[in-house]
Coordinates of C-alpha atoms and ligand atoms in Angstrom, one line a residue:
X1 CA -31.0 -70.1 -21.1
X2 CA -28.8 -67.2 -22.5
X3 CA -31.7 -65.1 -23.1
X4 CA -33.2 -65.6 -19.3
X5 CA -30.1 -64.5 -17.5
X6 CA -30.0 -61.4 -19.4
X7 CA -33.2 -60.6 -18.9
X8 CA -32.6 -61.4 -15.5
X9 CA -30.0 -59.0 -15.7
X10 CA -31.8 -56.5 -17.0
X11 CA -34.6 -56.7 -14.2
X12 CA -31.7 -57.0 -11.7
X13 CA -30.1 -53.5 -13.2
X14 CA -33.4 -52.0 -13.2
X15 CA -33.8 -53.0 -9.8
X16 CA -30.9 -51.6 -8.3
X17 CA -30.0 -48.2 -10.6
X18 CA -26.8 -46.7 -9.9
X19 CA -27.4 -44.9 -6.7
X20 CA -27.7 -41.5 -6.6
X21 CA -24.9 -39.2 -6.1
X22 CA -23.4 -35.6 -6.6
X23 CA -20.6 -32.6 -7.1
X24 CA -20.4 -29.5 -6.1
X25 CA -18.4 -27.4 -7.7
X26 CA -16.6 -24.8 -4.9
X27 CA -16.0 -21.0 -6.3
X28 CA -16.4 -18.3 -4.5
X29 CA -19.1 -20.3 -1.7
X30 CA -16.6 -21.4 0.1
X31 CA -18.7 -22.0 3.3
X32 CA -21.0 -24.9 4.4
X33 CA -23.7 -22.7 6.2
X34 CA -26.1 -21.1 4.0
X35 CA -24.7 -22.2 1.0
X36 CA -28.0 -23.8 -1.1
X37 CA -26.1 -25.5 -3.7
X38 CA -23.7 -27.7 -1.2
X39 CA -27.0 -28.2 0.3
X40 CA -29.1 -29.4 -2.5
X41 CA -25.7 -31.6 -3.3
X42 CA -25.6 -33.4 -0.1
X43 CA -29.0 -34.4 0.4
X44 CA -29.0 -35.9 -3.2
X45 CA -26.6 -38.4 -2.1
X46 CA -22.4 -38.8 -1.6
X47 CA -21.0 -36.0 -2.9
X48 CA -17.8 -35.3 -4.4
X49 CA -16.2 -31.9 -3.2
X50 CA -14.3 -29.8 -6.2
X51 CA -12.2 -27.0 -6.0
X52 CA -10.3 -26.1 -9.5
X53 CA -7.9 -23.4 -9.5
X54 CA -8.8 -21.5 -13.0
X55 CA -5.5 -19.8 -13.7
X56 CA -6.1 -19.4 -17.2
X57 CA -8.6 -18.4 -19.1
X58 CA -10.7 -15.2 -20.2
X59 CA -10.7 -15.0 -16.0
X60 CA -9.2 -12.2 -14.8
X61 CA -6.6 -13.4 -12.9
X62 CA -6.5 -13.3 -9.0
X63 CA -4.2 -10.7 -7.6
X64 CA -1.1 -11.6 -5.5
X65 CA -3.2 -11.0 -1.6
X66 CA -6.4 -12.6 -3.0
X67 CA -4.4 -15.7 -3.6
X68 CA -2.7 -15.8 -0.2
X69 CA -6.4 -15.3 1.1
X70 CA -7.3 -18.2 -1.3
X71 CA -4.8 -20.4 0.1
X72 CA -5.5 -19.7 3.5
X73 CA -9.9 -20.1 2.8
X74 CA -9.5 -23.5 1.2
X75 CA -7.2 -25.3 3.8
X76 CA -10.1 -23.5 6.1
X77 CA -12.8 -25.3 4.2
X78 CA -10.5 -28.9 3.6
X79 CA -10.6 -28.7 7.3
X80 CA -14.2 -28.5 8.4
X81 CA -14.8 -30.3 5.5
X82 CA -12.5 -33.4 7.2
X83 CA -14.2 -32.4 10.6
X84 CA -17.6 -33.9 8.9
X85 CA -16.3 -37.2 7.2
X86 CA -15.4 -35.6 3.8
X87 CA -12.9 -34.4 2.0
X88 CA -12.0 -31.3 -0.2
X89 CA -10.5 -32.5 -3.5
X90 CA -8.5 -29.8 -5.4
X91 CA -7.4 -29.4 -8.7
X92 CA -5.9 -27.1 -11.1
X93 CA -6.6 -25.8 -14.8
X94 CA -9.6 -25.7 -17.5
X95 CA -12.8 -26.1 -15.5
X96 CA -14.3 -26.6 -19.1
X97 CA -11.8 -29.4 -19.7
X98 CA -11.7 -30.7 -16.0
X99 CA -15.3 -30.4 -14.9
X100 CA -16.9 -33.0 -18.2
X101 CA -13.9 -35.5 -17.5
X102 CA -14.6 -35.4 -13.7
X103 CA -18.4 -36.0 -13.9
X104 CA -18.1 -39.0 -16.4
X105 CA -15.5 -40.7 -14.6
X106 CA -17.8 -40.5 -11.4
X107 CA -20.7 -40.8 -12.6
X108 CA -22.2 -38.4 -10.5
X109 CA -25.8 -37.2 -12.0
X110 CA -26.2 -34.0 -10.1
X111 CA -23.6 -31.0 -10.2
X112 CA -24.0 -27.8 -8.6
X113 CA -22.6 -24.6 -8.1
X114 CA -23.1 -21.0 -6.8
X115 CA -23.9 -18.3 -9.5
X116 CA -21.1 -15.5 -10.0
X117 CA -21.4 -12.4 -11.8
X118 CA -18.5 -11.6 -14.1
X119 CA -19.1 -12.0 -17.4
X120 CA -16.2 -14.3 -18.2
X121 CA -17.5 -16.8 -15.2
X122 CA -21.3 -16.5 -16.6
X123 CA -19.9 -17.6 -20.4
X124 CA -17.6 -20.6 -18.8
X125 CA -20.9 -21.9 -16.3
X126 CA -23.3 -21.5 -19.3
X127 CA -21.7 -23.6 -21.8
X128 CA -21.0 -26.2 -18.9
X129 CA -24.3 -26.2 -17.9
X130 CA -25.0 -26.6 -21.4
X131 CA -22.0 -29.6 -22.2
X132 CA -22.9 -31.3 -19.1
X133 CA -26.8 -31.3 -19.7
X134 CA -26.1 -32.4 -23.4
X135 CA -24.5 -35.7 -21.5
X136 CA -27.5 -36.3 -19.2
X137 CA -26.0 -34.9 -16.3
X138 CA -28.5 -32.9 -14.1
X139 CA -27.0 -28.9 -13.2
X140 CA -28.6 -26.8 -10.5
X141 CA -27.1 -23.8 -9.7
X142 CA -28.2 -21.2 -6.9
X143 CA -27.5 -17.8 -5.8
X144 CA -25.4 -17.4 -2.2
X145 CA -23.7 -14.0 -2.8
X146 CA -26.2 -11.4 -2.8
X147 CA -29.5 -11.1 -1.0
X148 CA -31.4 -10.7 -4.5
X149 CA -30.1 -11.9 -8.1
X150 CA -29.3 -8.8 -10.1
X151 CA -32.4 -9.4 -12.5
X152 CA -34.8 -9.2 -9.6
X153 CA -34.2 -5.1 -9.2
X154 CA -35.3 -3.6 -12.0
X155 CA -37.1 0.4 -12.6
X156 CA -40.5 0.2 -13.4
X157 CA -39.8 0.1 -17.1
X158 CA -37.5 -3.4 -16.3
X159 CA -34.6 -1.5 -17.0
X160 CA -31.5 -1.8 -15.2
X161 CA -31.0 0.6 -11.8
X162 CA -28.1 3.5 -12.4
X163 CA -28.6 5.6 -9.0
X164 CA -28.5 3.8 -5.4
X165 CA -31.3 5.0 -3.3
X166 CA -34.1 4.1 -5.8
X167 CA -32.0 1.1 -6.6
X168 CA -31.7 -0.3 -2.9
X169 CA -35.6 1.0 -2.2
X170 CA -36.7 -1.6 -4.6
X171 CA -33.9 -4.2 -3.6
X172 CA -36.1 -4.0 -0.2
X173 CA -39.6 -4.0 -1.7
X174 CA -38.3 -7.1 -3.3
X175 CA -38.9 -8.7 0.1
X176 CA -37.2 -9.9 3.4
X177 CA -34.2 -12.2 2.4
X178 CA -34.7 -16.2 2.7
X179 CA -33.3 -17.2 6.5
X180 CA -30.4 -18.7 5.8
X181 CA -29.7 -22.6 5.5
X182 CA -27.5 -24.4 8.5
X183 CA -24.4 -26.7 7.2
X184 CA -25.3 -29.9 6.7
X185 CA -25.4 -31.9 9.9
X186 CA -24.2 -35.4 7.9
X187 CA -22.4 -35.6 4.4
X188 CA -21.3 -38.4 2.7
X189 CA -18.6 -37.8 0.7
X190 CA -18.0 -39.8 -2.7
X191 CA -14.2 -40.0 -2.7
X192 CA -12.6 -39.4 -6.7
X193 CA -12.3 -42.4 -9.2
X194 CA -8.9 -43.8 -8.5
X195 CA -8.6 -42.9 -12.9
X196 CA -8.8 -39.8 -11.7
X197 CA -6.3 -39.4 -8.5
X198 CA -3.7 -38.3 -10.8
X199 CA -6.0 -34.9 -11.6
X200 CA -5.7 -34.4 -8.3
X201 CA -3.3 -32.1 -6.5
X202 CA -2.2 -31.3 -3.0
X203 CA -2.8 -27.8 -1.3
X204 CA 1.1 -26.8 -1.4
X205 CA 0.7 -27.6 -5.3
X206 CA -1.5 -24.7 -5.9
X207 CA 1.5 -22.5 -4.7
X208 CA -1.3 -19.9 -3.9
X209 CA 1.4 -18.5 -1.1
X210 CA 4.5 -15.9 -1.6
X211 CA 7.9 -17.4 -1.0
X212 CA 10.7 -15.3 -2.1
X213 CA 9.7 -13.0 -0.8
X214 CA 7.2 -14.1 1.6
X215 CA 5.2 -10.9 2.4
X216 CA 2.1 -11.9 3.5
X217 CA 3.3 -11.5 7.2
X218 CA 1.3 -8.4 7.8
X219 CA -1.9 -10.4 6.3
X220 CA -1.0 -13.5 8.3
X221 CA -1.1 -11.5 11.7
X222 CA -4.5 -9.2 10.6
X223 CA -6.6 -12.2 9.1
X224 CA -8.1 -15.7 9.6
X225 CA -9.7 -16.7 6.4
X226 CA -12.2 -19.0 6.3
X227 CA -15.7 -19.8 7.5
X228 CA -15.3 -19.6 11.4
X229 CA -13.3 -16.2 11.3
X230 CA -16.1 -14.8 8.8
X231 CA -18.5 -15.8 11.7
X232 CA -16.2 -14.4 15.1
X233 CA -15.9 -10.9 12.6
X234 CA -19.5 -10.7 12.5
X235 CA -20.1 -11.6 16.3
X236 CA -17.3 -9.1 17.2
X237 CA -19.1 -6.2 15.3
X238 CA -22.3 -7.0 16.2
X239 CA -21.3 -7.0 19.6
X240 CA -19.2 -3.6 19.5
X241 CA -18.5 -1.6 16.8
X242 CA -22.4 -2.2 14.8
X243 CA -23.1 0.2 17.9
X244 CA -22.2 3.8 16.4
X245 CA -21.4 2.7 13.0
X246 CA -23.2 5.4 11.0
X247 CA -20.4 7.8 12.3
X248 CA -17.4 5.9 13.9
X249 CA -17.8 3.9 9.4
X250 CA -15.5 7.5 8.7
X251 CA -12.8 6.9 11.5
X252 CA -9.3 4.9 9.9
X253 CA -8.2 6.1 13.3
X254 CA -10.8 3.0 15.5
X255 CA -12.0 -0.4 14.8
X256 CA -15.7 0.5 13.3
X257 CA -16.5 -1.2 10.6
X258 CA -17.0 -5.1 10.2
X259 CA -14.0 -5.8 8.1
X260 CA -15.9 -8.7 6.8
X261 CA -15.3 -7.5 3.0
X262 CA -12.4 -10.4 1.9
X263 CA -14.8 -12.8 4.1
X264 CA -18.0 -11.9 1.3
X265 CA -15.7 -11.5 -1.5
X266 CA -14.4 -15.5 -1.0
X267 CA -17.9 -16.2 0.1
X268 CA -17.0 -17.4 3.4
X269 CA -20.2 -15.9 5.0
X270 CA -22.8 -14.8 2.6
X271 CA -25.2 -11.7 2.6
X272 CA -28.2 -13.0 3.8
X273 CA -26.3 -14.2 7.4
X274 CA -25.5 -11.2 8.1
X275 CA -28.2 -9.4 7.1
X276 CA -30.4 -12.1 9.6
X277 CA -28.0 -12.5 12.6
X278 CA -27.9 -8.1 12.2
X279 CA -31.5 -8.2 12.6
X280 CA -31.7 -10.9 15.6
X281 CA -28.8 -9.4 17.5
X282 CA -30.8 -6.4 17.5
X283 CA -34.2 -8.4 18.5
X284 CA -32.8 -10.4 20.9
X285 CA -31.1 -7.2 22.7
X286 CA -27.7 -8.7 22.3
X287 CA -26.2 -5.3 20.2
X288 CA -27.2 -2.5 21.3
X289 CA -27.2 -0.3 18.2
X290 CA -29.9 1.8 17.1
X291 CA -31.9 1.7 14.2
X292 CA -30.0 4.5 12.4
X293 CA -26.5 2.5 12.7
X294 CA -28.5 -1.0 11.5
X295 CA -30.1 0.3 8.8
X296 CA -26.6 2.6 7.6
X297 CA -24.8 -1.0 7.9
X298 CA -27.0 -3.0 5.8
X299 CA -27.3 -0.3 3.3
X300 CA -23.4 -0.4 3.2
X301 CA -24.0 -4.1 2.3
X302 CA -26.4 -2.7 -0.5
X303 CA -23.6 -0.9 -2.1
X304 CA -22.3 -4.2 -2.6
X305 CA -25.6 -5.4 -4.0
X306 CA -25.8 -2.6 -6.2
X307 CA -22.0 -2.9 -7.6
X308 CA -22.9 -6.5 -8.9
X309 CA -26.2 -5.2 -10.4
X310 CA -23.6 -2.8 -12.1
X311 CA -21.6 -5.6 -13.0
X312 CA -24.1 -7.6 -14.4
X313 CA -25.1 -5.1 -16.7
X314 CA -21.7 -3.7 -17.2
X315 CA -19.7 -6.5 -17.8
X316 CA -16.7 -4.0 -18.8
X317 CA -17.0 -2.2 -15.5
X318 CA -13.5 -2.7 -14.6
X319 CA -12.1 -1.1 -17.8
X320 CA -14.5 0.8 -19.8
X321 CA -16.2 4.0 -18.3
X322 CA -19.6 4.1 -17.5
X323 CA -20.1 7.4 -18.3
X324 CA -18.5 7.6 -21.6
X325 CA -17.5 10.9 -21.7
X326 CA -14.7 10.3 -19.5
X327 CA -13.4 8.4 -22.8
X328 CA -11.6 11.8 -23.7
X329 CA -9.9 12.6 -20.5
X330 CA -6.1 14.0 -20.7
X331 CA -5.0 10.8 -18.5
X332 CA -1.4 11.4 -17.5
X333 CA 1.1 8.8 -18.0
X334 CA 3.7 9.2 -15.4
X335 CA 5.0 6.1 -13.5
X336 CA 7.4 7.3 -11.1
X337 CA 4.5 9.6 -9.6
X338 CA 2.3 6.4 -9.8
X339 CA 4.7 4.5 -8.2
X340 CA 5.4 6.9 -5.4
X341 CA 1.9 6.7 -4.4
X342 CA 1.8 2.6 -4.6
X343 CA 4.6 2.7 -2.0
X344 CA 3.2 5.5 0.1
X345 CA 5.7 8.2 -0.5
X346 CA 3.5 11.1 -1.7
X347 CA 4.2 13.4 0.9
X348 CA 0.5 13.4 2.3
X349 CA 0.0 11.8 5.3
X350 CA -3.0 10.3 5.0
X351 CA -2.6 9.2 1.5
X352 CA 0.6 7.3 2.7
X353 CA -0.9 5.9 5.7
X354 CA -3.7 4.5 3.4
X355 CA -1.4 2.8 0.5
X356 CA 0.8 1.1 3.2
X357 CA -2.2 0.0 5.6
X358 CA -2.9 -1.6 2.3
X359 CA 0.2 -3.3 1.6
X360 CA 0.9 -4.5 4.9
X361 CA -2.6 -6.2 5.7
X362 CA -4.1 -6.4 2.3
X363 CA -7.4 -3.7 3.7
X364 CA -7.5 -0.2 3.7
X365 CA -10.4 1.6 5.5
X366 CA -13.0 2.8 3.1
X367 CA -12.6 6.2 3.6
X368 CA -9.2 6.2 3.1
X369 CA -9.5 4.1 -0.4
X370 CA -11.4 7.5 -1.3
X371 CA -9.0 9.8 -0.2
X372 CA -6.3 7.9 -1.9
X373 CA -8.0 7.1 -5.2
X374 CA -9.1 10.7 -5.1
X375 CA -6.0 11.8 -4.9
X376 CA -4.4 9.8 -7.4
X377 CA -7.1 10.2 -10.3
X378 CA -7.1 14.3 -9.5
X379 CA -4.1 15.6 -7.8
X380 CA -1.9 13.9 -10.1
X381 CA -4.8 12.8 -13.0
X382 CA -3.6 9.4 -13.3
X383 CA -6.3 6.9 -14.8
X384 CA -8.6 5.2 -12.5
X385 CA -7.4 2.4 -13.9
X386 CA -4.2 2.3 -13.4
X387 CA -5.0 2.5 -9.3
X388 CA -7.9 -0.3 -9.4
X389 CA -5.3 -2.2 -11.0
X390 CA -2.7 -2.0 -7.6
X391 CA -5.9 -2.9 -5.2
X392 CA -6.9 -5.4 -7.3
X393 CA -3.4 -6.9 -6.5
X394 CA -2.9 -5.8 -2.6
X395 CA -6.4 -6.0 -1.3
X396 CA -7.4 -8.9 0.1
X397 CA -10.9 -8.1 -0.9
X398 CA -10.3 -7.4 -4.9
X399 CA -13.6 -8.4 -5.5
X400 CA -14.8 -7.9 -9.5
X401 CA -17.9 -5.3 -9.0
X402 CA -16.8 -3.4 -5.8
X403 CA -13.9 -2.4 -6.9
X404 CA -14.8 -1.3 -10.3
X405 CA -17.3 0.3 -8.9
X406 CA -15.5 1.6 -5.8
X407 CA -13.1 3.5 -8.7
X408 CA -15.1 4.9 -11.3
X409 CA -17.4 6.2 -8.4
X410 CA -14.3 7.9 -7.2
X411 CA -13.4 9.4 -10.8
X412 CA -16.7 10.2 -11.5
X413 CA -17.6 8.3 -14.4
X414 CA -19.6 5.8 -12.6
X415 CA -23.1 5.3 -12.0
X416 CA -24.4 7.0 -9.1
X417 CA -21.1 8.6 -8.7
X418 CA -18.8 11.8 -6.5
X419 CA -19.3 14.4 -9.2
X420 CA -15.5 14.7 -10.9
X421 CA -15.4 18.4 -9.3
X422 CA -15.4 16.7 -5.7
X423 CA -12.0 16.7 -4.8
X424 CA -10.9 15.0 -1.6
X425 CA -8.2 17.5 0.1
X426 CA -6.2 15.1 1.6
X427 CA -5.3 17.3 4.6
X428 CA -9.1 18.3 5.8
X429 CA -10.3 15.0 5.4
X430 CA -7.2 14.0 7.8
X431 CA -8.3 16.7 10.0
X432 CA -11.5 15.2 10.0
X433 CA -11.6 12.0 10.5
X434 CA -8.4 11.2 11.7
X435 CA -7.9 14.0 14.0
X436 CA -5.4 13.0 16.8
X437 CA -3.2 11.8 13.9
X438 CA -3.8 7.8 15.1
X439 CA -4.0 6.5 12.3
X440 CA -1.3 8.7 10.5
X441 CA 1.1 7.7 12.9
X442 CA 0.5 4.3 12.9
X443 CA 1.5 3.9 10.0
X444 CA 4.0 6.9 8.8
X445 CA 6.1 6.3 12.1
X446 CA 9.0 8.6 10.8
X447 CA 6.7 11.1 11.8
X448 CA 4.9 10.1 14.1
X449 CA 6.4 12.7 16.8
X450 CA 5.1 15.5 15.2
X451 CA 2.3 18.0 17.2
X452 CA -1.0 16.9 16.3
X453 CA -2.0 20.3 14.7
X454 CA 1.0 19.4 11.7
X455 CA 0.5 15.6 11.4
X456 CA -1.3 16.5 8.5
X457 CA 0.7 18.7 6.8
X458 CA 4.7 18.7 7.7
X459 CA 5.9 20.1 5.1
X460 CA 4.5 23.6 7.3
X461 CA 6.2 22.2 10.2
X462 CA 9.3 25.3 11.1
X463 CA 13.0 23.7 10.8
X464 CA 12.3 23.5 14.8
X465 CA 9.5 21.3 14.6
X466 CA 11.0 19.4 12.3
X467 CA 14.2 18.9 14.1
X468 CA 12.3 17.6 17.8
X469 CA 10.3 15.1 15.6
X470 CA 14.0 14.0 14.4
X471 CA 12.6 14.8 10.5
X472 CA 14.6 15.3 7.5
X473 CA 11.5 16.4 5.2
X474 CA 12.6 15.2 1.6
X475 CA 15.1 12.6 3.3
X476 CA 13.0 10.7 6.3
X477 CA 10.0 11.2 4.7
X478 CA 9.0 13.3 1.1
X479 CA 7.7 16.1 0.9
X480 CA 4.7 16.7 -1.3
X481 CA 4.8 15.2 -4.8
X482 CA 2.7 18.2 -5.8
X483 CA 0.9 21.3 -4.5
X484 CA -2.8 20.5 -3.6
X485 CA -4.3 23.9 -5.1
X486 CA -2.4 23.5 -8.8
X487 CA -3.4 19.7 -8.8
X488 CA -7.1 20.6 -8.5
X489 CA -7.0 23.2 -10.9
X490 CA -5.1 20.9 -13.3
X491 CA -7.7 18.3 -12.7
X492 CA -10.5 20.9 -13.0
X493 CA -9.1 22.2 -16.6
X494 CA -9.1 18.5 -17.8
X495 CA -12.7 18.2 -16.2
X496 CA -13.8 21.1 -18.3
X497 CA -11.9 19.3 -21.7
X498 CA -14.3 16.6 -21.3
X499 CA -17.2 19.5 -21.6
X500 CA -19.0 17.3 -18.8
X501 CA -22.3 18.3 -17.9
X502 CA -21.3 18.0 -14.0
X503 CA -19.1 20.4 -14.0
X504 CA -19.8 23.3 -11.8
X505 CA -21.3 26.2 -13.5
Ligands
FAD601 C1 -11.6 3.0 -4.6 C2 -12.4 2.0 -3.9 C3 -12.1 0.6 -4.1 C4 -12.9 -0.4 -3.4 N1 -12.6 -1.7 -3.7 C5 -13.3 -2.7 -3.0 C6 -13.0 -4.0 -3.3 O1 -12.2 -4.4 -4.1 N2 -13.7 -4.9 -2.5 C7 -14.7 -4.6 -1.6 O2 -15.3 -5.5 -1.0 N3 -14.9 -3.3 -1.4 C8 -14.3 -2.3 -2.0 N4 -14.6 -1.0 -1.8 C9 -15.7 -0.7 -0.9 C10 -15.3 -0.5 0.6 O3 -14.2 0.3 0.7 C11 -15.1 -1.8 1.3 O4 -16.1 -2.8 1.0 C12 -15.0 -1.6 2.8 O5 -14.1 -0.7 3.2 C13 -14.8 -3.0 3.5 O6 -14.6 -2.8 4.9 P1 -15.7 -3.4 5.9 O7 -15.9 -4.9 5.5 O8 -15.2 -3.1 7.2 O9 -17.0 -2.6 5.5 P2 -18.3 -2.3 6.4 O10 -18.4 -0.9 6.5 O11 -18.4 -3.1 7.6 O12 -19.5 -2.7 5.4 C14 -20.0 -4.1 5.3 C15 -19.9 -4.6 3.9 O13 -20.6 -3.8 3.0 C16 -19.9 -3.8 1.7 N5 -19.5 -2.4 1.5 C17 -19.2 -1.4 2.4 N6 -18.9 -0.3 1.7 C18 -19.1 -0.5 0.4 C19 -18.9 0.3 -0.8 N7 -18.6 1.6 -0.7 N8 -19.1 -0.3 -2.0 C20 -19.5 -1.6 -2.1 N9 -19.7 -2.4 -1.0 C21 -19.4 -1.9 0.2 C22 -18.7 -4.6 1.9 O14 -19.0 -5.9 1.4 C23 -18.5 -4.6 3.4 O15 -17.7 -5.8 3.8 C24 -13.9 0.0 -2.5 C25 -14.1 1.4 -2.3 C26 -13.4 2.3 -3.0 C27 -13.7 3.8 -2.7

């Protein structure tokens, strides 16, 4: 009798096997459209919805804006998350201690994720794959931040790609990117084991946010993180600026770039949307850009590409030079000149317009990140790392490879990089691209009523001048922390100390 009803039982288990259900694992995915691995979770049955805040760790740690961007991208997600039945749960530590307990407690049998790039998040996701495959648990794991996985560009001897144009001429020949996925129209979600509620921890417990002080008003009033902003930015550009972009990209001084960078770098919208809803605005006449400024804009989303192929291969590329030879620079240590130009009090308008565009929104136009990098690495030959440190902390878009890469091609110890010798002069490239002085004055107002023709350069302003523009030079506003021609030919001695071979001859 015994011995029936258990094998009774058995036929009944073997009937009815635990039905099938899933996590995903959110990182830096944190959309529902065109994200594959949400995907793949959702149609393998309820899923349960995980967002761990890694504080600790090898991980480099998130600067102070990326976390207010954080913050503002997960109660974005939480939200349409709750808009489709299912909730966002969050927690905060160890993924490699979290993740195991999480999955064995639910019982889940499928966990996925979105690849990342940095070499600290590729050891922590291989030995979990690893752990959580060792306990029967199924991991899939898919790529939604680049158009192709860094391994798939390669010379023609497989080696990795070190110069841009050959490297994004095979990134195309690679193929036209997959379409991207839609959201999931239904998803069930598999709420967490009530042993685990007390892992679990509300969005004001991540204390992502500044309080005292709270300075994130500038980025509350410039940004709305999250999935549906990441969509209206690309609309809005496709509808306006994508028009004229291979020029009006140069001008701090207008609205002509996407600003869709801290959008990528949370993975909010993903590579291959744009790079699709770029080509169908186009087809479907609905932008009216030409071919030169489409094909300049997705190239600019190639640099991108081709930073993470850097990074891939470079795992050090935020602290170790490329180009080794750079090892021996004369680096100066000097904080108080460092610190002038953090808060924008160099002296040189553009550079000071650039560093407090910066710290008010958490973005700074990319041509102005040159200028101001230039200027800090040559004019007073401060290490590059020293000034990828301060964006990785004020930019909303500190993101691992572009950055890195953004810096050392400045310094010119990067791959594919501005020879060292290419000094920005901080007043022709105002005069350039910021020639009315707009963007100067927005955001150096203490001198914003000087004549256009000095905007760039008060300190040659007469005591006249000076006086109608109500300016005190080295009281309202500095003059400069050092003269432009000795500063390059202090930076072109040190050049010549490192006996590089791009020196001029
Ligand atoms: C010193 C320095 C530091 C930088 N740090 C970062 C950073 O931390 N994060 C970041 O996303 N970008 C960085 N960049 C690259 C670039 O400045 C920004 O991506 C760009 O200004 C973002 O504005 P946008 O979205 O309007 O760009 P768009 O001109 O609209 O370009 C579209 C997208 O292409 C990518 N892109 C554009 N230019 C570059 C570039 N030069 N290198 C790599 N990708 C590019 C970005 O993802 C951008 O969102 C840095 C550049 C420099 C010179």
């Amino acid at each position: 009798m015994r011995a029936l009803s258990q094998a009774a039982r058995v036929t009944e288990h073997h009937a009815n096997p635990m039905p099938a259900s899933s996590l995903h694992w959110f990182r830096d995915d944190l959309r529902l459209a065109d994200n594959p691995a949400l995907s793949a979770a959702v149609a393998h049955g309820p899923t349960l919805f995980l967002y761990i805040l890694d504080e600790g760790g090898s991980r480099r740690p998130l600067g102070g804006a990326s976390r207010w961007w954080l913050s503002r991208s997960l109660a974005a997600l939480a939200s349409a998350l709750e808009a489709k039945g299912s909730e966002l749960v969050l927690m905060r530590g160890d993924p490699a201690a979290i993740l195991p307990r999480v999955v064995e407690t639910s019982g889940v049998d499928l966990v996925t994720w979105s690849r990342r790039y940095d070499a600290p998040s590729m050891a922590l996701d291989s030995r979990l794959k690893a752990d959580l495959t060792a306990a029967g648990t199924r991991v899939e794991s898919f790529n939604a931040a680049l158009l192709n996985e860094p391994w798939q560009v390669a010379t023609k001897t497989g080696d990795p790609m070190k110069v841009f144009t050959p490297y994004w001429r095979a990134a195309r020949a690679v193929g036209e990117p997959a379409a991207p996925m839609p959201a999931p129209r239904r998803m069930a979600s598999l709420p967490l084991p009530a042993a685990l509620a007390a892992m679990a921890v509300s969005h004001a417990e991540l204390a992502l946010e500044p309080t005292r002080p709270d300075w994130a008003g500038g980025l509350r009033e410039t940004w709305t993180p999250g999935e549906a902003g990441a969509a209206a930015r690309l609309s809005e550009f496709l509808a306006g600026p994508l028009d004229g972009y291979g020029e009006g990209r140069d001008r701090p001084d207008r609205v002509a770039t996407s600003r869709l960078s801290p959008h990528l770098r949370f993975g909010e919208i993903g590579p291959r949307q744009i790079w699709h809803a770029t080509r169908s605005a186009i087809e479907s006449g609905d932008a009216s850009a030409g071919s030169s400024d489409v094909e300049k804009f997705l190239s600019e989303v190639g640099w991108r590409e081709f930073s993470y192929h850097l990074l891939f291969y470079n795992p050090d590329l935020a602290t170790e030079n490329f180009n080794r030879r750079f090892d021996a620079f004369p680096w100066r240590r000097d904080e108080p000149a460092l610190e002038r130009w953090q808060r924008g009090l160099t002296g040189y308008p553009i550079v000071d317009a650039g560093l407090r565009e910066l710290w008010t929104t958490g973005w700074m136009h990319n041509r102005v990140r040159m200028i101001t990098a230039s200027f800090l690495i040559k004019h007073l030959l401060i290490d590059w790392r020293q000034g990828e440190d301060w964006f990785w902390d004020t930019l909303v878009d500190a993101d691992p490879a572009n950055n890195a890469a953004g810096w050392q091609w400045v310094a010119g110890s990067g791959a594919d990089a501005s020879p060292y010798y290419r000094i920005f002069n901080p007043v022709t490239q105002g005069l350039k691209f910021d020639t009315a002085g707009r963007y100067v004055r927005r955001w150096v107002p203490e001198i914003a009523g000087l004549d256009d023709s000095l905007i760039h350069e008060p300190w040659k302003a007469d005591a006249g001048a000076l006086r109608r523009a109500g300016i005190a030079l080295g009281e309202t506003y500095p003059r400069p922390i050092v003269d432009l021609d000795l500063g390059r030919k202090r930076a072109l001695d040190a050049l010549a100390m490192t006996r590089s071979e791009d020196a001029p001859g």
